[in-house]
Tab-separated table of C-alpha atoms in Angstrom:
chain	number	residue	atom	x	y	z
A	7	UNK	CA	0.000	0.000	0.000
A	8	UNK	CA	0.973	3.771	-0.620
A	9	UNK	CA	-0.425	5.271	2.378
A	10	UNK	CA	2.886	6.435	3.741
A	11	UNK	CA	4.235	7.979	-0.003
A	12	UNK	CA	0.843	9.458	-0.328
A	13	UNK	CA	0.880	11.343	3.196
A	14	UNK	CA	4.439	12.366	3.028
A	15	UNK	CA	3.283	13.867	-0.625
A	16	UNK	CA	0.589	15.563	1.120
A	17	UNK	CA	3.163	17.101	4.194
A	18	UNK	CA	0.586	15.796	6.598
A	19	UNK	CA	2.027	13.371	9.795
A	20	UNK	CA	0.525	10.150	10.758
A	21	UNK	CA	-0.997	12.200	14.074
A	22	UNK	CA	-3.095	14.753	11.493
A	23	UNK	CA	-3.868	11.893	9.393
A	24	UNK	CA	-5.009	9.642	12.045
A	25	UNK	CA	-6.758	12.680	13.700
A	26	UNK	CA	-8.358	13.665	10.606
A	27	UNK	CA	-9.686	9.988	9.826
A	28	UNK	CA	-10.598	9.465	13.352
A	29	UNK	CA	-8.456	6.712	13.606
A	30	UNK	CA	-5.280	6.369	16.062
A	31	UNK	CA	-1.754	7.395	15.091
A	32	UNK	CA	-1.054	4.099	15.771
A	33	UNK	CA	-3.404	2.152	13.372
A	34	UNK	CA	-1.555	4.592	10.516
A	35	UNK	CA	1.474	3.474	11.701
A	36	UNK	CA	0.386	0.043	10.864
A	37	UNK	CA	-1.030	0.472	7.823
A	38	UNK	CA	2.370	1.943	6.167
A	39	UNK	CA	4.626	-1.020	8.212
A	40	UNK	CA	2.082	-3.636	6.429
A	41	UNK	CA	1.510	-4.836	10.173
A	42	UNK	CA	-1.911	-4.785	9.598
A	43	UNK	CA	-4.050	-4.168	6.773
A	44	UNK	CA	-7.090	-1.636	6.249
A	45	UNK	CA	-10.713	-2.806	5.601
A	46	UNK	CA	-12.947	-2.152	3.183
A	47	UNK	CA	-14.501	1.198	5.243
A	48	UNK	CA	-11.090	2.598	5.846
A	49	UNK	CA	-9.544	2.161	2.343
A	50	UNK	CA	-12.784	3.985	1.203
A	51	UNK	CA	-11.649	6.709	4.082
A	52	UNK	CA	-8.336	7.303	3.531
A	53	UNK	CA	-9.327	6.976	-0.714
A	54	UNK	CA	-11.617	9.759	-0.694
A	55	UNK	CA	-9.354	11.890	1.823
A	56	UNK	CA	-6.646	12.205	-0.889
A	57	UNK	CA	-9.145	11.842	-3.848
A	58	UNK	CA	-7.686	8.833	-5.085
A	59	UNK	CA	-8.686	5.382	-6.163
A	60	UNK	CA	-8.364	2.619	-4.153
A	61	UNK	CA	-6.515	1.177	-6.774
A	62	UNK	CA	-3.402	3.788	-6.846
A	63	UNK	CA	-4.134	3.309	-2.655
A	64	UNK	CA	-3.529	-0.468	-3.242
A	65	UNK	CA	-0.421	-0.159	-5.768
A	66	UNK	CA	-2.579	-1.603	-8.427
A	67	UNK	CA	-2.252	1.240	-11.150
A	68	UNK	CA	-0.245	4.402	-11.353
A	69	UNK	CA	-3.118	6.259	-12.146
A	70	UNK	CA	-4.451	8.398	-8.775
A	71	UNK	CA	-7.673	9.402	-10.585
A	72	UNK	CA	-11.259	8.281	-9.193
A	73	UNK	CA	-13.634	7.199	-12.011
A	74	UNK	CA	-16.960	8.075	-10.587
């Protein structure tokens, strides 16, 4: 998963992310170490946060655009 490239892209720290998500710092933490993996609800979160797809979230496609 991005979620770390992403948020350092975006100057934010895994405290204002978490914050902003309502999540704990700690949970982020996880996420970028691959300790623990998102569900469906947060990958949505943390997608529409940055206004990306879930796919560029994932590492799936280079392409950060949502197709709505």
């Amino acid at each position: 998963m991005k979620l770390k490239e992403i948020r350092k892209q975006h100057n934010l720290s895994q405290l204002k992310l978490a914050i902003d998500l309502n999540m704990s710092q700690n949970t982020i933490s996880r996420y970028e170490n691959g300790e623990r993996e998102p569900g469906l609800t947060e990958l949505i979160l943390i997608a529409d946060y940055f206004n990306i797809s879930i796919d560029y979230l994932l590492g799936r496609t280079d392409n950060p655009e949502v197709n709505r």
